Structure formats: structure tokens, C-alpha cells
Amino acid sequence: MKVEIYDPAMCCPTGICGPAVDPTLIRMNDAVMTLQRQGVEVVRYGLAQQTKAFLENKAVADLLHAQGKKVLPVTLVNGQVFRTGSYPAYEELCTALGIEPQAPPVALPMA
């Protein structure tokens, strides 16, 4: 089971740094970490940091040539394009992968 995410250009590989973090990126990062705990291989490619990966994947390169950067992010599940233009929810990825969603980890109170 493998999920590949081709992210638009961001300030860092996850986009969750800086003073005004997009909550969508936080949810996507949480989904990635949960999927990885479930044994799913998840690879993220950043347009600003790993341009070559975008060109080496024919499906992603074709989408970029046809639709431009607005097609990003592109999510592939087991090598097939699953979503373009937005990030899928964790539950949607679980359904596509054929696995059960896990409950989110319980946040411990700060001491």
C-alpha cells in the first residue's frame, strides 16, 4: 500500500511552519503520520524541493502540462491518480486503501 502526494511549492516539505499555518496542511500531516503508523508507505514530494520527482512520474507530469500548477496537490494511491487540486481526507485514503480508519491519538494535557 502506497500513497504519494505531490505538493505545491511551500515554505518547507510539510508546509506546517510559520505563524499562519493552513489547517488543511495540519490535517494532511496528521493523516500521513496515522497512515504510516498503520503500515502504509507515504511519500511526499514538494515542488520547490523535488522538482525532478514531478517530471519523473508521467501521470503527474502530464497533469501539470495540461492543467498547470492549479492541479496540485496530486495524490496517488497505489500508483493511480486519486485526487487533484485538493488534499483527500484521511478517511477517504483509508477507503481507497481498503483499511479501517484509526481513532486519532489522544492529546495529553500539558503539565
PDB file of C-alpha atoms in Angstrom, residues 1-6 28 35 40-43 57 60 74-83 88-90 92-99:
ATOM      1  CA  MET A   1       0.000   0.000   0.000  1.00  0.00           C
ATOM      2  CA  LYS A   2       1.443   3.313  -1.038  1.00  0.00           C
ATOM      3  CA  VAL A   3       0.296   6.923  -1.076  1.00  0.00           C
ATOM      4  CA  GLU A   4       2.247   9.562  -2.966  1.00  0.00           C
ATOM      5  CA  ILE A   5       1.488  13.238  -2.520  1.00  0.00           C
ATOM      6  CA  TYR A   6       2.819  15.835  -4.936  1.00  0.00           C
ATOM      7  CA  MET A  28      -2.884  16.201   5.901  1.00  0.00           C
ATOM      8  CA  LEU A  35      -1.269   6.073   7.745  1.00  0.00           C
ATOM      9  CA  VAL A  40       1.181   2.449   4.692  1.00  0.00           C
ATOM     10  CA  GLU A  41       4.144   3.822   2.762  1.00  0.00           C
ATOM     11  CA  VAL A  42       3.543   7.539   2.301  1.00  0.00           C
ATOM     12  CA  VAL A  43       5.865   9.702   0.235  1.00  0.00           C
ATOM     13  CA  ASN A  57       6.096  10.495 -12.749  1.00  0.00           C
ATOM     14  CA  VAL A  60       1.842  13.896 -12.607  1.00  0.00           C
ATOM     15  CA  VAL A  74      -1.912  15.489  -6.670  1.00  0.00           C
ATOM     16  CA  THR A  75      -2.442  12.366  -4.590  1.00  0.00           C
ATOM     17  CA  LEU A  76      -1.730   8.897  -5.963  1.00  0.00           C
ATOM     18  CA  VAL A  77      -2.930   5.730  -4.246  1.00  0.00           C
ATOM     19  CA  ASN A  78      -1.071   2.599  -5.280  1.00  0.00           C
ATOM     20  CA  GLY A  79       0.208   4.373  -8.386  1.00  0.00           C
ATOM     21  CA  GLN A  80      -3.172   5.661  -9.588  1.00  0.00           C
ATOM     22  CA  VAL A  81      -4.266   9.301  -9.503  1.00  0.00           C
ATOM     23  CA  PHE A  82      -6.750   9.549  -6.645  1.00  0.00           C
ATOM     24  CA  ARG A  83      -7.262  13.320  -6.151  1.00  0.00           C
ATOM     25  CA  PRO A  88      -8.122  13.966   0.422  1.00  0.00           C
ATOM     26  CA  ALA A  89      -9.377  13.317   3.929  1.00  0.00           C
ATOM     27  CA  TYR A  90      -7.765  10.585   5.988  1.00  0.00           C
ATOM     28  CA  GLU A  92     -11.061   8.788   2.024  1.00  0.00           C
ATOM     29  CA  LEU A  93      -7.497   7.492   1.824  1.00  0.00           C
ATOM     30  CA  CYS A  94      -8.375   4.604   4.139  1.00  0.00           C
ATOM     31  CA  THR A  95     -11.318   3.678   1.913  1.00  0.00           C
ATOM     32  CA  ALA A  96      -9.137   3.810  -1.201  1.00  0.00           C
ATOM     33  CA  LEU A  97      -6.506   1.654   0.513  1.00  0.00           C
ATOM     34  CA  GLY A  98      -9.073  -0.792   1.887  1.00  0.00           C
ATOM     35  CA  ILE A  99      -8.084  -0.254   5.520  1.00  0.00           C
TER      36      ILE A  99
END
